[in-house]
Each structure stands twice: as C-alpha cells, then as structure tokens.
Amino acid sequence: MTRELTEITVVGGDKTGLIARVTSLLFERGINIEDLDQAVREGVFRMTTRVDAAEMETSRGELRRALAELGRELDVDIQVRFPSDRDARRVALLVTKETHAPEALLEAEANGELADDGAEAEIPVVIGNRGDLRSLAERYDKPFYDVGDGKGNTDEGRLLDLLAEYEVDLIALARYMRILSPEVVFRYEGRIVNVHPSLLPAFPGAEAYRQAKDAGVRVAGVTAHYVTTDLDQGPVIAQRAFDVPPGADVDEIKRRGQPLEAEVLLDAVRLHLADAIAVHRGTVHVREDVDVDARLGLSEAAVDANPDEPVDGEPLTRSRPSASDD
C-alpha cells in the first residue's frame, strides 16, 4: 500500500496571500507539503494540500485549532483529514428515487462484500434529496435524512453537516439526481463517485438513455467516475457496455442498463476503498501493487470476441484461397 498522507482542504473566497498563509503555518510546524492543487469555480476558491505530518512538531489537536483560527481570520473553511485510525472506512450513500444502485451497495455491505483486498468499510448513513428511499434505508437499519425541499433541491449546508457528523471517507452518488455545487465537490474532491447511464463522454447530462435511443446507437453503456465541478467529465473509473436491440425503446434500454449501473458503481467503490486507483493528470490509473477483484471494462469473453486483424501495416495471418485450392 502507498503511504497515507494528511489532506488539508481550504474552501472560500479567493483572497490574495491565502496560499502563503496556509503553507507558512504548515512549514513552521515541521509539516512537509507533498502536493498542492488549487482551483476557482463559480467564485469559490479551493486548495487541496496533501502533507506528510508524520514528524510534525505539534499535535493533531493543536494543528486543527491553528488552522481553524486561521480560517476564521481569512473567512474560509479549512478542514484537516488525517489518515483514519478507524478499522472501517465510511461510505455515505446519496440517493433520490431509484433503488437498484443503492440497494446493491447496501446488500454488498450486509454480505461483507462492500470492500475488497482486506479493506473494511461500512455505510453509516443514507442521505436523499427526496424522502422516497427512507423505507429502503430502514430495511437495512440505516439512518436516513431527507435534505431536500420537496422539489429535489438540496440544502447543501445540512448535507455538509451530515457528512462531517458521520466522518465520511467516500460519497457514493447512487443515482442521486442533483448536481453538487463546488461548495460540496471542493470539500470532497477525489472522494465522490458517481454512476452515469452512458459510456462517457457520450451523452452527458440528463436522460442519457433517451439520448442514446435518439442517436440510434447499437451499443450503449454505463460509467462510474469521480465527480468534478464539470458535469459528467470527471476521471473515468470503470465502464460496462450492452447491446441495444433494433427498435428498443427507452424503457428497454434502461432495463438493460440498470443492473450494470449497480455493478459498475460497486466496483468503483471497491477500487477506491482498496486504494487500488489513483488520478494522474485527469486519468484514473490502477496501482500495480494492489490486486482487487473489480472489472474496469469489457469482460474477458467480450475481449476474446473482438477481432484482432487486419491491422494497418501488418499482413493477414491467413491469405485468401487461390484458384488451385478449390
């Protein structure tokens, strides 16, 4: 496994000298910065810093207090996420109406199959922007919170409070039908996994299955990806494809896609929890030192069925029969 680093996230208004103030505070306490990334979206500034705090010259509590005091002075929110001391990592399910994806994750947890490669994980909370799936959460003995306004709009302040209260390590958008704002995404960037019902980058946005039908595609699919502030453009983790029969309507395409949505989301969660993947320059890479039973793309049978010739510049392995062969 790779060395775990402490993650410090700063979110708020863009201010001159903000980065220098934070990095200076860390340097003064003997904390080595390994990686720093910053962005501004819709007027919201985000800086994510990964640091080696193994030999810091302060305690965890004192560092949190110093950063909180600096955050109040600069009017920004500063969060510190140390490597977890808990045995199990915590996954929050965000849901709306559809049951197939959240139920697959809840059932996997109930069967001890949510995590792989020796990792332990739990789903401590289910959060909806509507109340439709309260009964599903209760069936699996999970607390359920409706943070919507009755029309599907989310109270993101309440959402952030719940994610912090349950000390969430990963957010799984299990067909959560609402776009998260930078206020949420920036605080959990690289820790939000979504499933989208198309082979991204094709058919982003709403009603992807209808888009696929209207385009007349013969092969459609689903994608699990990390969430960024750019809609459905985050790094792709895993995908599944399925055949679209001639004349299939939207409901038939959806019936073929939904089981794969649940499957690919579960695989993406397992890969993340096992620290089996990393994002580099916008692309997900599988770590060579981790062996996880999860599929990224086509099955072995589908790969074997693909033709391997002809290839530009290479002769065919078998030539056409000549007249003398008849």
Coordinates of C-alpha atoms in Angstrom, one line a residue, residues 112-302:
G112 CA -19.4 -8.3 3.9
E113 CA -18.6 -7.6 0.2
L114 CA -18.5 -3.8 0.1
A115 CA -14.8 -3.7 0.4
D116 CA -12.1 -5.9 -1.2
D117 CA -8.4 -6.6 -0.7
G118 CA -8.7 -6.9 3.0
A119 CA -10.2 -3.4 3.5
E120 CA -13.1 -2.8 5.8
A121 CA -16.0 -0.5 5.0
E122 CA -19.4 0.5 6.3
I123 CA -22.3 2.6 5.2
P124 CA -23.3 4.6 8.2
V125 CA -25.9 6.9 6.6
V126 CA -28.2 7.3 3.6
I127 CA -29.0 10.8 2.5
G128 CA -31.7 11.7 0.0
N129 CA -32.8 14.9 -1.7
R130 CA -36.3 13.4 -1.5
G131 CA -37.8 11.1 1.0
D132 CA -38.7 8.2 -1.4
L133 CA -36.0 5.8 -0.2
R134 CA -36.5 6.1 3.5
S135 CA -38.0 2.6 3.6
L136 CA -35.0 1.1 1.8
A137 CA -32.6 2.6 4.3
E138 CA -34.8 1.4 7.2
R139 CA -34.8 -2.1 5.8
Y140 CA -31.1 -2.2 6.2
D141 CA -31.2 -0.4 9.6
K142 CA -29.6 2.7 8.3
P143 CA -30.4 6.3 9.4
F144 CA -32.0 8.3 6.6
Y145 CA -32.0 12.0 6.2
D146 CA -34.1 14.0 3.6
V147 CA -32.1 17.2 2.9
G148 CA -34.4 18.2 0.0
D149 CA -37.0 20.9 -0.1
G150 CA -39.8 18.7 -1.5
K151 CA -38.8 19.6 -5.1
G152 CA -35.4 17.8 -5.1
N153 CA -33.3 20.9 -4.4
T154 CA -30.7 20.2 -1.8
D155 CA -29.9 22.0 1.4
E156 CA -26.1 21.7 1.0
G157 CA -25.3 23.2 4.3
R158 CA -27.3 20.4 6.0
L159 CA -25.7 17.9 3.7
L160 CA -22.2 19.0 4.6
D161 CA -23.1 18.9 8.3
L162 CA -24.2 15.3 8.0
L163 CA -21.1 14.3 6.0
A164 CA -18.9 15.8 8.7
E165 CA -21.0 14.3 11.6
Y166 CA -20.6 10.8 10.2
E167 CA -16.9 11.4 9.3
V168 CA -17.4 10.2 5.8
D169 CA -14.5 9.0 3.8
L170 CA -16.3 8.4 0.5
I171 CA -19.5 9.7 -1.1
A172 CA -21.3 7.3 -3.5
L173 CA -23.9 9.0 -5.7
A174 CA -26.2 6.1 -6.2
R175 CA -28.4 7.6 -8.9
Y176 CA -28.6 10.9 -7.0
M177 CA -30.4 13.2 -9.3
R178 CA -29.0 16.6 -8.4
I179 CA -25.8 18.4 -9.4
L180 CA -23.5 19.1 -6.4
S181 CA -22.1 22.6 -6.2
P182 CA -18.4 23.5 -5.8
E183 CA -19.2 24.0 -2.1
V184 CA -19.6 20.2 -1.7
V185 CA -17.3 19.0 -4.5
F186 CA -14.3 21.0 -3.5
R187 CA -14.5 19.7 0.1
Y188 CA -14.6 16.0 -1.0
E189 CA -12.8 16.2 -4.4
G190 CA -11.4 12.8 -5.3
R191 CA -13.8 11.2 -2.8
I192 CA -17.1 11.4 -4.7
V193 CA -18.0 8.5 -7.0
N194 CA -20.9 8.8 -9.4
V195 CA -22.6 6.3 -11.8
H196 CA -23.8 7.8 -15.1
P197 CA -26.0 5.8 -17.6
S198 CA -23.9 6.2 -20.7
L199 CA -20.4 5.5 -22.0
L200 CA -19.0 8.9 -21.2
P201 CA -18.0 11.2 -22.7
A202 CA -21.1 10.3 -24.9
F203 CA -24.5 11.5 -23.7
P204 CA -23.6 13.5 -20.6
G205 CA -26.3 15.3 -18.5
A206 CA -29.9 14.3 -18.1
E207 CA -31.9 11.5 -19.8
A208 CA -28.8 9.7 -21.1
Y209 CA -30.8 6.6 -22.1
R210 CA -33.1 8.7 -24.2
Q211 CA -30.2 10.5 -25.8
A212 CA -28.8 7.0 -26.7
K213 CA -32.1 6.0 -28.3
D214 CA -32.5 9.2 -30.2
A215 CA -28.9 8.8 -31.5
G216 CA -29.7 5.3 -32.7
V217 CA -26.7 3.7 -31.0
R218 CA -26.2 -0.1 -31.3
V219 CA -24.1 -0.3 -28.2
A220 CA -24.8 1.7 -25.0
G221 CA -23.3 1.5 -21.5
V222 CA -22.7 3.0 -18.1
T223 CA -19.8 4.7 -16.4
A224 CA -18.5 5.1 -12.9
H225 CA -16.4 8.2 -12.5
Y226 CA -15.1 10.7 -9.9
V227 CA -17.1 13.8 -9.6
T228 CA -15.6 17.2 -10.5
T229 CA -17.2 20.6 -10.9
D230 CA -17.5 19.9 -14.7
L231 CA -20.7 17.9 -15.2
D232 CA -20.0 14.2 -16.1
Q233 CA -16.4 15.0 -17.1
G234 CA -14.6 13.6 -14.1
P235 CA -12.0 10.8 -14.4
V236 CA -13.5 7.5 -15.6
I237 CA -13.0 4.6 -13.2
A238 CA -14.9 1.8 -14.8
Q239 CA -17.4 1.1 -17.6
R240 CA -19.8 -1.5 -18.8
A241 CA -21.4 -1.9 -22.3
F242 CA -24.5 -3.6 -23.5
D243 CA -26.2 -4.3 -26.8
V244 CA -29.2 -2.2 -27.9
P245 CA -31.7 -4.3 -30.0
P246 CA -33.2 -2.8 -33.1
G247 CA -36.4 -0.9 -32.1
A248 CA -35.6 -0.9 -28.4
D249 CA -37.5 1.9 -26.6
V250 CA -36.1 3.9 -23.7
D251 CA -37.6 1.6 -21.1
E252 CA -35.9 -1.5 -22.6
I253 CA -32.6 0.3 -22.8
K254 CA -33.0 1.3 -19.1
R255 CA -33.8 -2.3 -18.2
R256 CA -30.6 -3.4 -19.8
G257 CA -28.5 -0.7 -18.2
Q258 CA -29.7 -0.5 -14.6
P259 CA -28.2 -3.8 -13.5
L260 CA -24.8 -2.7 -14.9
E261 CA -25.2 0.7 -13.2
A262 CA -25.3 -1.1 -9.8
E263 CA -22.4 -3.4 -10.8
V264 CA -20.1 -0.7 -12.0
L265 CA -20.7 1.6 -9.1
L266 CA -20.0 -1.2 -6.6
D267 CA -16.7 -2.0 -8.5
A268 CA -15.7 1.7 -8.4
V269 CA -16.4 1.9 -4.6
R270 CA -14.3 -1.3 -4.0
L271 CA -11.4 0.1 -6.1
H272 CA -11.4 3.3 -4.2
L273 CA -11.7 1.8 -0.8
A274 CA -8.8 -0.6 -1.5
D275 CA -6.6 2.4 -2.6
A276 CA -6.2 0.5 -5.9
I277 CA -6.6 3.5 -8.1
A278 CA -5.1 7.0 -8.4
V279 CA -5.9 10.0 -10.5
H280 CA -2.9 11.5 -12.5
R281 CA -3.5 14.3 -15.0
G282 CA -7.2 13.7 -15.1
T283 CA -6.9 9.9 -15.8
V284 CA -7.5 7.0 -13.4
H285 CA -4.6 4.6 -13.1
V286 CA -4.6 1.2 -11.3
R287 CA -1.8 0.8 -8.8
E288 CA 0.5 -2.1 -9.7
D289 CA 0.9 -3.3 -6.1
V290 CA -2.8 -3.8 -5.5
D291 CA -4.9 -6.9 -6.6
V292 CA -8.6 -6.2 -6.4
D293 CA -11.4 -8.3 -7.9
A294 CA -13.1 -5.5 -9.9
R295 CA -13.6 -5.0 -13.6
L296 CA -12.7 -1.8 -15.4
G297 CA -14.2 -2.5 -18.8
L298 CA -15.2 -5.4 -21.1
S299 CA -15.4 -9.0 -19.8
E300 CA -12.8 -11.5 -20.9
A301 CA -15.3 -13.2 -23.1
A302 CA -16.1 -9.9 -24.9

